Structures are given as structure tokens and as C-alpha cells.
XYZ file of C-alpha atoms in Angstrom:
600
model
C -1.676 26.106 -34.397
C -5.259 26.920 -34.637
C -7.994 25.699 -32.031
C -10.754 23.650 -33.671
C -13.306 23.064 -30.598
C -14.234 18.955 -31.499
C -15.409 16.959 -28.346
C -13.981 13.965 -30.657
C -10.816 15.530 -31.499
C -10.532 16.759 -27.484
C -11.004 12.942 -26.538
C -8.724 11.313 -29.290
C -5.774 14.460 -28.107
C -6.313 13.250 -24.797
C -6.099 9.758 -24.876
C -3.078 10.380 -27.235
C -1.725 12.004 -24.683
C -1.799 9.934 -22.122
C -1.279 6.742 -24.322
C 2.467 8.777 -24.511
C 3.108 10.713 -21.308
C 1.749 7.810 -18.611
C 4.442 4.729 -19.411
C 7.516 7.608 -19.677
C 6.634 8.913 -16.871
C 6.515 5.595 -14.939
C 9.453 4.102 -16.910
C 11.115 6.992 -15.270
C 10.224 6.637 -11.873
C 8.310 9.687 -11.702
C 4.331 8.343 -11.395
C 1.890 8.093 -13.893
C 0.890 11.233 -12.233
C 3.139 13.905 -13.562
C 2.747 12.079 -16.907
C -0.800 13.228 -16.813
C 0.166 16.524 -15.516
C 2.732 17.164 -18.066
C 0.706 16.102 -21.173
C -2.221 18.325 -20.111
C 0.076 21.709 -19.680
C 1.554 20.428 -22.839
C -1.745 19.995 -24.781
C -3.467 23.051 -23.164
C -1.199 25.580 -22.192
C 1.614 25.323 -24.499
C -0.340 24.172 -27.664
C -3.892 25.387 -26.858
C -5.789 22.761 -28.313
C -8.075 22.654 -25.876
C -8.800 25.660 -23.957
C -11.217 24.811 -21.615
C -10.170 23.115 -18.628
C -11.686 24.168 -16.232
C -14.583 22.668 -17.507
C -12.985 19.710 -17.784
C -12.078 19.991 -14.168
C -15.666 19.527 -13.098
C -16.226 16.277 -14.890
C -13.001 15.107 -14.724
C -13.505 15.333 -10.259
C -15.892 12.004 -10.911
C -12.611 10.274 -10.974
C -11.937 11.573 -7.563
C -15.214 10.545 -6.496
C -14.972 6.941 -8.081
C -11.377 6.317 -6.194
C -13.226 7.004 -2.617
C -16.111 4.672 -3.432
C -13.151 1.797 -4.221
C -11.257 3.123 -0.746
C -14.403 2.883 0.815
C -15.186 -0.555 -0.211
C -11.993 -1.740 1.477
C -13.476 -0.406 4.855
C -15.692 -2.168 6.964
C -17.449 -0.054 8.914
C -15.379 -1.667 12.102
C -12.211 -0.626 10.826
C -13.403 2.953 10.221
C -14.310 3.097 13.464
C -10.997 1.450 14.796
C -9.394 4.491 12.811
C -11.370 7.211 14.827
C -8.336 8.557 16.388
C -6.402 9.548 13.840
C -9.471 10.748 11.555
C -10.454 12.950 14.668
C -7.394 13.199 16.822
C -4.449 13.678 14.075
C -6.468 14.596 11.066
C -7.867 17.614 12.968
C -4.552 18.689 14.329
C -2.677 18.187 11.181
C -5.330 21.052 9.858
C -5.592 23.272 12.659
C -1.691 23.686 13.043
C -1.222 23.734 9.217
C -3.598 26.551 8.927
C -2.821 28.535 11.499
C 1.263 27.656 10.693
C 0.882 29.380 7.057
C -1.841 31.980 7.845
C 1.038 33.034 10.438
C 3.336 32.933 7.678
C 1.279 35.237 5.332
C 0.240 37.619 8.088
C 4.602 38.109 9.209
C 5.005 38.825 5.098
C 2.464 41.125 5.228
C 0.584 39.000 2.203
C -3.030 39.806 2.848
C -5.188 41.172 6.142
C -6.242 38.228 9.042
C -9.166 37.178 7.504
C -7.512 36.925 3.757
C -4.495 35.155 5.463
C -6.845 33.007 7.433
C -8.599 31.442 4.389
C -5.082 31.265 2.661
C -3.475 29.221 5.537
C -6.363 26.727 6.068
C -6.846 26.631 2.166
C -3.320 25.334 1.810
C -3.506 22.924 4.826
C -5.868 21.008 2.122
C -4.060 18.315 0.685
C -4.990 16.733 -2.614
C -7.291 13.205 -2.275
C -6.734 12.453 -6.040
C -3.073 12.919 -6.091
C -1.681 11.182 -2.310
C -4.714 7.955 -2.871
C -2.982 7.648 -6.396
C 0.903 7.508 -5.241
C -0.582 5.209 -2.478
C -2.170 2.582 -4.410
C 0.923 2.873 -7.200
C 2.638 1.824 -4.100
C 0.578 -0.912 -2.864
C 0.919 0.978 0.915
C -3.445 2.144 1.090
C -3.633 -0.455 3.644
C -0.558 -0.556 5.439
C 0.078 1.584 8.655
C 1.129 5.098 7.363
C -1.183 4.559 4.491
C -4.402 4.466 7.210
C -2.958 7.325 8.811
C -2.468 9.719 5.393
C -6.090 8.810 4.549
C -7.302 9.334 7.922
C -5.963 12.752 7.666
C -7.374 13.016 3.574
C -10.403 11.996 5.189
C -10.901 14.956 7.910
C -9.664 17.236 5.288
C -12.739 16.582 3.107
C -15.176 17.115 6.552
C -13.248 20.304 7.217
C -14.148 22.136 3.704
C -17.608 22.490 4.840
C -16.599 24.608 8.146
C -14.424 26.849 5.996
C -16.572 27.329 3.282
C -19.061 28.563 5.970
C -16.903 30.895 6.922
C -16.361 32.717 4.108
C -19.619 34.538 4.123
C -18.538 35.423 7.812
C -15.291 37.172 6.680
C -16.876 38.438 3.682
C -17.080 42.162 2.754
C -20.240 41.543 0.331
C -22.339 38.634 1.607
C -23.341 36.233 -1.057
C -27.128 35.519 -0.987
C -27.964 33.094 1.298
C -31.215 31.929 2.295
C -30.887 29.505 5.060
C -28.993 30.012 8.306
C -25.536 28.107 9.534
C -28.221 25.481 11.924
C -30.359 24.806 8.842
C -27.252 23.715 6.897
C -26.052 21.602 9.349
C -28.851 19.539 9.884
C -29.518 19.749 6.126
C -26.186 17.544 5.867
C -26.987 15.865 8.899
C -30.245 14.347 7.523
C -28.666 13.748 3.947
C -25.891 11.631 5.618
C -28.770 9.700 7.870
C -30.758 8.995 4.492
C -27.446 7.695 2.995
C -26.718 5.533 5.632
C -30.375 4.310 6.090
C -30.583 3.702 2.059
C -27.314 1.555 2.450
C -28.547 -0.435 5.334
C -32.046 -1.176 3.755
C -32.163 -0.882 0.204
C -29.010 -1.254 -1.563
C -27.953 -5.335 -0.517
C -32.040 -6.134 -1.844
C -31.496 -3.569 -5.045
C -27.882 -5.593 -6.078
C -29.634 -9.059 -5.234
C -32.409 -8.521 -7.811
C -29.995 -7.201 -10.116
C -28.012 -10.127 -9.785
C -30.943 -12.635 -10.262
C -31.712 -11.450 -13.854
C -28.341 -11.904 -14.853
C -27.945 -8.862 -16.738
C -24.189 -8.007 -16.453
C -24.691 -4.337 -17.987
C -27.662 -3.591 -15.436
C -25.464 -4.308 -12.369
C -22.680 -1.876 -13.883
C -25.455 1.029 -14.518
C -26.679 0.010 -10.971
C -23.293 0.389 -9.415
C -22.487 3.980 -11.333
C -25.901 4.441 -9.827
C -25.391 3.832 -6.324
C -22.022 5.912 -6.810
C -23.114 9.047 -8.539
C -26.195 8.996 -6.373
C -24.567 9.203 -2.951
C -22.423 11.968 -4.175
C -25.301 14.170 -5.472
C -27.060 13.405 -2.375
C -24.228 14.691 -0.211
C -23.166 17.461 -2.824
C -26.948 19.081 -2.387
C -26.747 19.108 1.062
C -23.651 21.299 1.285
C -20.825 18.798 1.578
C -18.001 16.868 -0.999
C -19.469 14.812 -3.843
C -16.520 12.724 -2.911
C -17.823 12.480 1.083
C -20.814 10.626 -0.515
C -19.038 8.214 -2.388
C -16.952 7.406 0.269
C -19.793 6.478 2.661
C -21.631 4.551 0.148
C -18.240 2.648 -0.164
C -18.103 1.826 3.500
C -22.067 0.583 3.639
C -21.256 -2.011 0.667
C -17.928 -3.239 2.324
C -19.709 -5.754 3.945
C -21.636 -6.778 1.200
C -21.733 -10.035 -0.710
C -21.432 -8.160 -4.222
C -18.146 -6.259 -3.093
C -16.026 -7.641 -5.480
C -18.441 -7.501 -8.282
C -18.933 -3.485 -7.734
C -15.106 -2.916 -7.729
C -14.454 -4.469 -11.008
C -17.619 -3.013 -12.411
C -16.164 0.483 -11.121
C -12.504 0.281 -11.238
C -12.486 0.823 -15.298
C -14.408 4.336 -14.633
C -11.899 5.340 -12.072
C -8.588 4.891 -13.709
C -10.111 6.742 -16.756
C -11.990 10.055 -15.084
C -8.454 9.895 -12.522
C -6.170 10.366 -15.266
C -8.792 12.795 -16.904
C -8.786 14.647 -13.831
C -5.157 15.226 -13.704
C -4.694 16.300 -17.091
C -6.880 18.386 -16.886
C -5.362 19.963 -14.108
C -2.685 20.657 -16.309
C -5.277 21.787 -18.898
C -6.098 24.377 -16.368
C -2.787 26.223 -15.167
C -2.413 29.494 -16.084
C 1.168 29.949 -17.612
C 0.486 33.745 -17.582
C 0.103 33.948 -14.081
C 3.304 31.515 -13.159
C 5.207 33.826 -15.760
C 4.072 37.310 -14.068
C 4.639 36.505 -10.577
C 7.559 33.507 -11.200
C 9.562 34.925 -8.251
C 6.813 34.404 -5.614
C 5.770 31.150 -7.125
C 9.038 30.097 -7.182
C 9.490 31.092 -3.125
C 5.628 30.443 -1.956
C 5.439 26.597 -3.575
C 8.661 25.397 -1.700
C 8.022 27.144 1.329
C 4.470 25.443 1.766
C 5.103 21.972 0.995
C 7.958 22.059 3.419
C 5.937 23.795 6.056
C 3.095 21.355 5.460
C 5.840 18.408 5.430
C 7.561 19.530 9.009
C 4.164 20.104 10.507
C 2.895 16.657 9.342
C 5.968 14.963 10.521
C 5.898 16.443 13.794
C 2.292 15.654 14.301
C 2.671 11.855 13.383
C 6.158 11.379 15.711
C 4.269 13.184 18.459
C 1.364 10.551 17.923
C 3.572 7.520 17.733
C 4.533 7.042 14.317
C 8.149 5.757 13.551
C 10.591 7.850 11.970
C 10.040 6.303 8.511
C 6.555 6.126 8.267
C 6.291 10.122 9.747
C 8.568 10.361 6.568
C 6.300 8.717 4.174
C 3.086 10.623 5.215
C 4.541 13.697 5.343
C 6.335 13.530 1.490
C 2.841 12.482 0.575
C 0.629 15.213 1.561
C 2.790 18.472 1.265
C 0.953 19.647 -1.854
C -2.345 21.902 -1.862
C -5.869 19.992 -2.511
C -8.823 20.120 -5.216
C -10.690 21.780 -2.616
C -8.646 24.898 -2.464
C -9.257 25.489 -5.930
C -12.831 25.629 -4.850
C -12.188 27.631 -1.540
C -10.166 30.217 -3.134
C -12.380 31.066 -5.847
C -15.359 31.362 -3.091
C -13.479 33.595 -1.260
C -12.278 36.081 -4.496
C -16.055 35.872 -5.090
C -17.085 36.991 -1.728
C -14.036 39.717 -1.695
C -12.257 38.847 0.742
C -8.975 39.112 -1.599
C -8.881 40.015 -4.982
C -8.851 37.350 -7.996
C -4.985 37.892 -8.870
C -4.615 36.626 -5.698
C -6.932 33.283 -6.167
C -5.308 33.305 -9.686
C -1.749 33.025 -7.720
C -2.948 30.708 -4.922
C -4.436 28.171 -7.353
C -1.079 28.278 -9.219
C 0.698 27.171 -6.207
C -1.795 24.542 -5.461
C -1.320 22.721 -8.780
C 2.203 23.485 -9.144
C 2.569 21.848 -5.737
C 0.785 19.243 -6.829
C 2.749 18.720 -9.912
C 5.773 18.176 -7.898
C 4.207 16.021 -5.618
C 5.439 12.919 -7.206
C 8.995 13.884 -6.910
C 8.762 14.573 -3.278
C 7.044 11.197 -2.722
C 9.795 9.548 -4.397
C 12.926 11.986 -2.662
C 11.287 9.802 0.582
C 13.456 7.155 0.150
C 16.328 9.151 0.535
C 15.545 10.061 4.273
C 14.473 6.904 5.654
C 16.524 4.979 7.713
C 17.565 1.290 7.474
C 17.253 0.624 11.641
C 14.599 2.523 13.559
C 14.692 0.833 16.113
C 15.382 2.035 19.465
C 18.748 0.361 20.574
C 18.368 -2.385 23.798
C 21.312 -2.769 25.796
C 23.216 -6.166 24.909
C 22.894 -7.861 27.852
C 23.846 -11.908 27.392
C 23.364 -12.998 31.017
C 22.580 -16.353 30.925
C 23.617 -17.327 27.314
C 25.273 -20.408 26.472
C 23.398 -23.295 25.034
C 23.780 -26.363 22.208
C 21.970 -24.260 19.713
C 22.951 -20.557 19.058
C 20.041 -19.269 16.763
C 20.384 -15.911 14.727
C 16.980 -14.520 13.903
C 13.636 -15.034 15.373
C 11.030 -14.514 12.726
C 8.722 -16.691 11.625
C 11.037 -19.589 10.183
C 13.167 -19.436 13.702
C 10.276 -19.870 15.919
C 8.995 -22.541 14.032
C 12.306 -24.620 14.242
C 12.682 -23.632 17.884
C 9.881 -25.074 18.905
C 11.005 -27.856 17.308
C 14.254 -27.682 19.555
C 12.739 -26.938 22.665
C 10.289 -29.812 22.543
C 13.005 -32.092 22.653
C 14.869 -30.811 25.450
C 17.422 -28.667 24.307
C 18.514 -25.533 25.048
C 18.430 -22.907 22.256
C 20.234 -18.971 23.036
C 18.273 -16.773 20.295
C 19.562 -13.448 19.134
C 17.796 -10.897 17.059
C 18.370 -7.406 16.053
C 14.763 -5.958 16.326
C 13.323 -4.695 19.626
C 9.944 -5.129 18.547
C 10.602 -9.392 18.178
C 12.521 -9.059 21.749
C 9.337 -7.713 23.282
C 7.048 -9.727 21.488
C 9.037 -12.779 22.499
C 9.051 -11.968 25.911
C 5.252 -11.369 26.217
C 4.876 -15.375 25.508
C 7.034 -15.917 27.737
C 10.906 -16.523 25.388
C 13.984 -15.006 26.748
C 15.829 -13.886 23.436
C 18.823 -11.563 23.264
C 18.979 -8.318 21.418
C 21.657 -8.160 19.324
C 23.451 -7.931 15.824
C 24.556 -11.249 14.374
C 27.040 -9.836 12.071
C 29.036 -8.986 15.037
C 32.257 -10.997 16.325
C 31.454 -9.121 19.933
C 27.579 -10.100 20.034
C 28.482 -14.038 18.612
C 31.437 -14.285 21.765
C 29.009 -13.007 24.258
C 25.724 -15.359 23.099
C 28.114 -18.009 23.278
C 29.417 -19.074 20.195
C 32.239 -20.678 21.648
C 30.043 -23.421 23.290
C 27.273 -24.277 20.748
C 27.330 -27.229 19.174
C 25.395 -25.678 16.575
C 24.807 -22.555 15.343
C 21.439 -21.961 13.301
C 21.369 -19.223 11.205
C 17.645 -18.045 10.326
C 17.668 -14.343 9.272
C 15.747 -13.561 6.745
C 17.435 -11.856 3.748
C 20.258 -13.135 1.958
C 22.945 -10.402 2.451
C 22.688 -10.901 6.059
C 22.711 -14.379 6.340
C 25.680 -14.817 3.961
C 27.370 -11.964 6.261
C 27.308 -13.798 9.276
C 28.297 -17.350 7.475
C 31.136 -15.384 6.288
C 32.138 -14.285 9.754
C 31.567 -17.968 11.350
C 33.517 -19.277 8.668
C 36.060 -16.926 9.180
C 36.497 -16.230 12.813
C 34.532 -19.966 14.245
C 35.880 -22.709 11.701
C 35.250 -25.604 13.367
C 31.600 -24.080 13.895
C 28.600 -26.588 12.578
C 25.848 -24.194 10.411
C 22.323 -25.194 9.847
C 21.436 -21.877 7.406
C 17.763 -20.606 6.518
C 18.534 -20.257 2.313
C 16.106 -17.854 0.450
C 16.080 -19.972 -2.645
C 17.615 -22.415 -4.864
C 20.543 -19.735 -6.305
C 21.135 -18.904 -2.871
C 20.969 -22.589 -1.494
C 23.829 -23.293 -4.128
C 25.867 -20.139 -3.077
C 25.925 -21.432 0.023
C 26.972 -24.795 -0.973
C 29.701 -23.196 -2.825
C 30.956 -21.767 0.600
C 31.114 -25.018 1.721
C 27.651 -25.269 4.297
C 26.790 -29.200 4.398
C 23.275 -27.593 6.294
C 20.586 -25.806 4.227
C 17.160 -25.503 4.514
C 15.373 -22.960 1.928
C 12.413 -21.716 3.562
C 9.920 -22.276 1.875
C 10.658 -25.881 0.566
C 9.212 -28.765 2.800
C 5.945 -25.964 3.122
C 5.409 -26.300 -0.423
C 6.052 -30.186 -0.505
C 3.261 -30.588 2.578
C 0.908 -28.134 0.289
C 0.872 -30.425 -2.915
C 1.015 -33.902 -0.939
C -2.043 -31.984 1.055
C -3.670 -31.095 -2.230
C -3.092 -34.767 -3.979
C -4.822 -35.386 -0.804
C -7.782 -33.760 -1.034
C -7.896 -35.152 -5.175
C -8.377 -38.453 -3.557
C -4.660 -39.786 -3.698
C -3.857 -42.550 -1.016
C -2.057 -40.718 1.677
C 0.683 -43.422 1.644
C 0.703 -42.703 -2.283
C 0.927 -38.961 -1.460
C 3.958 -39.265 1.074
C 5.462 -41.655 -1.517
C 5.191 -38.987 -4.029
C 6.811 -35.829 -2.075
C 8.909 -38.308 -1.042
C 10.565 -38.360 -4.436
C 10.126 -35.403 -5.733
C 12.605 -34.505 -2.059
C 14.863 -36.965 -3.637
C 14.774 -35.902 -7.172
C 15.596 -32.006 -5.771
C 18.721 -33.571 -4.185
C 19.869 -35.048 -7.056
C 19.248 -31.771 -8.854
C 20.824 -29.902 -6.522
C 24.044 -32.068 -6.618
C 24.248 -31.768 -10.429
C 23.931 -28.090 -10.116
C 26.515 -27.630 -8.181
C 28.896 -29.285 -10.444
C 27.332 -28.409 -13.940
C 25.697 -25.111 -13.103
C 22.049 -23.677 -12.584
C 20.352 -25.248 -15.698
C 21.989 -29.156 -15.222
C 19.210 -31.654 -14.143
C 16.393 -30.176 -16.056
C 15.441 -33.428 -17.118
C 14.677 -34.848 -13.878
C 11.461 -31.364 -13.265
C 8.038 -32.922 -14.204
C 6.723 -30.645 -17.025
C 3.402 -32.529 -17.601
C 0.890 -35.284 -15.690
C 3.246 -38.564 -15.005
C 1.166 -41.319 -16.006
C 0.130 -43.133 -12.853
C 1.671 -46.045 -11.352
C 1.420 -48.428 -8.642
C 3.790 -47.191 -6.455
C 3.380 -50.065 -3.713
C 3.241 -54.054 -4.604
C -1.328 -54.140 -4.877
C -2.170 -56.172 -1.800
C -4.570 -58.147 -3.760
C -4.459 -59.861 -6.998
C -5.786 -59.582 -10.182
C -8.796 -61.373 -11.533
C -6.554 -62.230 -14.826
C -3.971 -62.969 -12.495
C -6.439 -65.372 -9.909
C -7.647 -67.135 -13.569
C -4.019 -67.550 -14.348
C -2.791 -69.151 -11.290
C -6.233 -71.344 -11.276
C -5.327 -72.766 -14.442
C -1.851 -73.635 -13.580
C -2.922 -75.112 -10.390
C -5.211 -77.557 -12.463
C -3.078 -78.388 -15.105
């Protein structure tokens, strides 16, 4: 097929592209990722209509810089600095032993002198911003605890680019011109960042607020892209990552009162230029170089992303992170970053290896990026259902009315309830971390697994009058109902139900004692919210009142009938008000009425 250059037909192949590759790709589990990788190699590579990529690449890094702005945003400047440890402490270790890990590696192959296997090794420690941040927020897990600690790592990564990029001209056999020395670039950056940060604390909140007073919707999304592109130039001239400068003008607006305003007026721009940067990393892979050296591509992209993976690991158990969550991190950052592409090609320039070589690293990088998504997704596969370090069972002291199974947030609730009116509850749970927790204010719980005959005998099943069951998912809960029922007939169950279909299972198994958990909460919400509408109270209790009853009913019919009997009885629409107490005084008709009668 021949190559007609068109910026209009690049755009509309493109967007075609990605219109078809993105929702396969995710209908198959594999990331909308590798959907944008695969339609770029298939557009560029295989059917060369569009040959420049690399081109592409620059531009197409905006999205890159857009996603840290929105990451930043989500950051208050506290909680940065609550994450200083593992920015400095982990993210720094996770690139020092990386680097010097696979420049080891390359140096026992005999790949390329110390210096050459020095750039490769820290080069490769890079991992990709664009590609972990996406799989992360696909996932919903940016802010959760492994999430912090992959960005806090992503984070340091982008800092360390700017040591290693000075080095090159220190390892370099021809010395690229250079006109200012390593001091004067450092305080170079160092005064860009202070102008950032000043800018952010004095000028931006005032620049949004007048903005916002004219009411100009467009001028607040120019004056967002702005404030974005802006802070990354800034940064970018001084020596450090584009993306670095987003992210800190991010973290200055977190606190701001337009927040929420600037993400929506961004977020459009980002999922755009993010796709368009990872086609067109796929726009950019050299087939000829994968095809001439296959065999050590085929050895050298493996062999990094599991030395990156066991190093990461390592460093996040050795730190304190559980089993599952070292898991996590480490399946999300084995691949090579955007910033090697920029190291290596610095380095071929400066000859410190030759540009086969850069060729061949950068196809590792992106091929290792490509597979990214499948390693992310092959986590689930190592994880383990119980972390949890095992307690010894020790039930000294149990024996009570009430045996409770499961302590989490519906159990505590309804102990209280128990131990305010004098009665003795023995709780068991299965997680360490709720036995500690419990103990700190000042419970005595058991560990222990409620699906076992052993653990039920020794927390005293024998003796309680009742036994409350308030796990929290339904296969557990109907495992150890099936077990009372079983082994304890004559056992009385009060059972935590997730919902209605399980509330009627349970009925079906014959438990006279249900609660579903989130029931009477949403009853005290609406009578709450008639409330604050300017219902009566006694109107409002009158009203949850029967909508309790009418759920019984409901409940009873659906056990006979099935799940769709007693439809009839749901409100679908406003009931038409009605006194529902005898009005306490009468009438005027009704006073004229009984005047009249009293007359005649």
C-alpha cells in the first residue's frame, strides 16, 4: 500500500484505530493499553501508513504530562509529604539495586564495557509513568496502599533521569558541547522549581478566580492547558521532565477551590494525547531490529522484567509491604520507561555504545512495555487468599450467651449493642489485623476460623444461647450456617445477609434470624431525609415504619412465589399524602358543621 503523508488522513487512521483496537482489547481482559500498542505496530510497522513516529512520540508525551497534573491534583501537599519515605527511602533503592542488578548482568555477559553497562542497567531500572499510572487508574488502585507506593517509586524515577543524564557527558568518549557546569545546572533547576512553587502559591488561586468571575467556560479551559503546559516548559528548560512540572503544578492546585473544575477541564486532553502516546509507541518500533537480533530480544526482554520484578518485590517485603501488594507493584513496574528511550539515544550520541545498540535497547523497552499489561494481569495468579500471619488459637476464657463470628464493622456495631445490656458476647475472627485492632480499645476477641467444627467447640458453641453470625461475604457465612446446621441443630442463628437473594437463601435453609446489612441503615437515611424535607418526625417513623412492614410481607411472598412476587406492594412514584394520624384539631368546615347541628 502506498504512503500518502495527510495530517487528516494520519488523525482519521488513528482514531480508526483506536475506535477498533481499545474495546477488544478490554473486552479481552488485556487493557486498553496493548489495544493502543497493537493498532499502532499494526498501522505503522506492518502497513506503513504513517511512518513517522517518532515524531509523534514527542507530542504524543503531553499525554504523559497531562496524567501527572490529574495525579497531582489528588495530592495535597500533606500527603506528599506523608509519602516521603517511600519516594526517598524505597524509590531510591528500587533504582540503585535495579541498576546496579542489570549493569551486573550485562558486564557477566560481556554485553558492553562498565560505563556502557552502567547506563544500560540504570536505563532499564526506568519504569514507564504512562503505562503503570494507566493500569492503575483502569484498576481504580492510584490511591490505595500499593498504588502510593508504585507512584512513589514512578515518582523518584522521574528525579533520577536528571543525575544520569548528567552523567553521560562524564562517561562520554566525545563530550557534547556544553556551556554551563554540573553546579550551574543544579541551581538552574533549583530556582525553576522555587519559581513554580512561588507562582502556585501567589498567582495561580487569584488567576482561576478572575477567570471564574467572567464566566467564560472556554477561558478557564485555555487557562488550565495554560497552567499545565507552562509548568512543564518551565521545568523542561531548566534541565528536568516536562512531566516533573506538571506534576508539581498538580500538587499546588490540590488544595484549591477550582480542583474539580481543572480536572474535568483536563481529563478530555489526557485520555486523548495517552492513547496517542501509546500508539505511537507502536508507531515507533522497529520490526527490523526485533527481526535481526530476535534471539537476544527474545532472552534480554524476559530476563529484565523478571529481574526488575524480584528486585521490586524484595525491596517492598523488606519495607513492610504484604505479600500481595509486593506482588502487585512489582507486576506493575517490570517494563522499561519513556525516559530510556531518551537516555539511550543520549548516550549513542555521546558514544558511549554504538546506535545498534540504542536501536536494540529501545526495542526491549517498548516490547517490555507491550507486555506489560499481561504481566499486570498474570498478578492475580500469585496472590494469596490469607496473608495473614497465623495467631495461635487460644480460647481461654470463652464461653458466653452470644458466640459472634466476625468482627467488622456490622459485628461491632451489634456488639455494642450486646454489651450495653449486660451480656456476655465470645467474638471470633479470622484476621490478625481486627484481633489487634480490637485489643488496642480494649476487646478480647479470639482468632480463629469460623468454618471450623474445632474453632466453634473451643469458643464455646456448646453453651451459647445464640450464635450470631456476621462475616461479611456470602460464601462464608452460608459455610458456617451449613456447619451449625449440620453439626449444632438445636443452635439459635441471628445471620448478617448480604442482600435480599441471599436473605431468601437463607430462609430457604430454614434461619427464622436475618438481618441484611444494610437495611434498617437505609430506612434511618430516608426517614432522616423526609426529615430534613420538613416531614413530622412522628410522620417519618410512621412511614419507615411501613415500608419495614411492607418488606416483610414481600419477603414472605417471595419465598413462596419466587423473587419477582410482591412487586405490587414497591412504591414506583410519589404516594399522594395522607394523614397518617387522627388531626388533633378540627376543621373549620367541620367546626361550621357541628355549630349548625348544635343550633338546630
Amino acid at each position: 500500500m502506498s504512503y500518502t503523508h495527510s495530517p487528516y488522513n494520519e488523525v482519521l487512521m488513528m482514531l480508526g484505530g483506536a475506535l477498533l483496537a481499545a474495546p477488544i482489547f478490554k473486552r479481552l481482559g488485556l487493557g486498553t493499553i496493548l489495544g493502543y500498542l497493537a493498532a499502532g505496530v499494526v498501522i505503522g510497522p506492518i502497513l506503513h501508513q504513517i511512518r513517522d513516529g517518532e515524531e509523534l512520540l514527542g507530542v504524543a508525551e503531553l499525554g504523559v504530562v497531562f496524567l501527572l497534573f490529574l495525579i497531582g491534583l489528588e495530592l495535597k501537599p500533606s500527603r506528599l509529604w506523608a509519602m516521603r519515605r517511600d519516594i526517598f527511602g524505597l524509590g531510591i533503592a528500587q533504582v540503585a539495586v535495579t541498576g546496579l542488578a542489570l549493569a551486573g548482568l550485562t558486564l557477566a555477559f560481556g554485553l558492553e564495557e562498565w560505563d556502557g553497562a552502567l547506563i544500560i542497567g540504570f536505563g532499564l531500572a526506568l519504569s514507564s509513568t504512562a503505562f503503570a499510572m494507566q493500569i492503575l487508574d483502569e484498576r481504580g488502585d492510584i490511591n490505595t496502599r500499593y498504588g502510593q507506593r508504585a507512584f512513589s517509586m514512578l515518582l523518584l524515577q522521574d528525579l533520577a533521569i536528571v543525575p544520569l543524564l548528567a552523567l553521560i557527558p562524564l562517561l562520554a568518549e566525545q563530550r557534547p558541547e556544553d556551556t554551563t557546569s554540573a553546579f550551574e545546572d543544579f541551581s538552574i533547576a533549583v530556582a525553576a522549581i522555587t519559581a513554580l512553587l512561588v507562582a502556585g502559591r501567589y498567582l495561580l488561586n487569584p488567576l482561576f478566580q478572575v477567570i471564574a468571575r467572567t464566566g467564560a467556560r472556554e477561558a478557564m479551559i485555555a487557562a488550565a492547558l495554560f497552567v499545565v503546559l507552562a509548568a512543564a516548559m518551565l521545568l523542561q528548560m531548566a534541565g528536568l521532565s516536562m512531566a516533573m512540572g506538571a506534576f508539581l503544578a498538580g500538587v499546588l492546585l490540590a488544595d484549591s477551590s477550582y480542583r474539580h473544575e481543572l480536572q474535568a477541564d483536563v481529563e478530555p486532553f489526557r485520555g486523548i494525547l495517552l492513547g496517542l502516546f501509546f500508539m505511537a509507541v507502536g508507531l515507533s518500533l522497529h520490526l527490523d531490529v526485533i527481526f535481526s537480533s530476535w534471539l537476544t530480544i527474545l532472552i534480554a526482554t524476559p530476563a529484565v522484567m523478571l529481574v526488575k520484578s524480584l528486585v521490586i518485590y524484595g525491596l517492598c517485603r523488606f519495607t513492610g509491604s504484604p505479600h500481595n501488594d509486593a506482588v502487585r507493584i512489582a507486576l506493575v513496574l517490570p517494563q522499561g520507561g519513556e525516559f530510556g528511550f531518551v537516555l539511550f539515544t543520549a548516550a549513542a550520541a555521546g558514544g558511549i555504545f554504538s546506535n545498534g545498540l540504542a536501536s536494540l535497547l529501545i526495542a526491549v523497552v517498548t516490547i517490555s512495555m507491550a507486555l506489560t499489561p499481561i504481566a499486570a494481569a498474570l498478578s492475580r495468579f500469585l496472590l494469596v487468599e490469607d496473608l495473614e500471619e497465623e495467631i495461635e488459637e487460644d480460647f481461654e476464657g470463652a464461653g458466653a450467651d452470644v458466640l459472634m463470628i466476625g468482627f467488622s464493622r456490622f459485628g461491632q456495631i451489634a456488639a455494642q449493642i450486646l454489651l450495653a445490656g449486660g451480656r456476655e458476647v465470645t467474638v471470633i475472627d479470622h484476621s490478625t489485623d481486627r484481633v489487634r485492632q480490637a485489643a488496642s480499645f480494649g476487646f478480647r476477641i479470639y482468632f480463629g476460623d469460623g468454618t471450623r467444627k474445632d474453632v466453634l467447640r473451643a469458643a464455646g458453641i456448646e453453651r451459647a444461647k445464640i450464635v450470631a453470625i456476621c462475616t461479611q461475604g456470602k460464601g462464608a457465612t452460608d459455610r458456617i450456617v451449613d456447619l451449625v446446621q449440620s453439626e449444632y441443630p438445636n443452635a439459635t442463628l441471628f445471620v448478617r445477609s448480604y442482600d435480599r437473594i441471599h436473605t431468601l437463601a437463607l430462609r430457604a435453609k430454614g434461619v427464622q434470624h436475618d438481618v441484611r446489612e444494610t437495611f434498617e441503615s437505609a430506612l434511618v437515611f430516608g426517614r432522616e431525609t423526609l426529615e430534613e424535607l420538613g416531614v413530622e418526625p412522628d410522620d417519618a417513623v410512621a412511614i419507615s415504619d411501613d415500608i419495614r412492614r411492607r418488606d416483610v410481607a414481600r419477603l414472605e411472598l417471595q419465598a413462596a412465589e419466587g423473587i419477582a412476587a410482591g412487586r405490587h406492594m414497591l412504591h414506583s412514584k410519589p404516594v399522594k399524602p395522607e394523614p397518617l394520624v387522627k388531626p388533633k384539631k378540627k376543621t373549620q368546615a367541620e367546626a361550621d358543621e357541628e355549630e349548625e347541628e348544635n343550633a338546630a
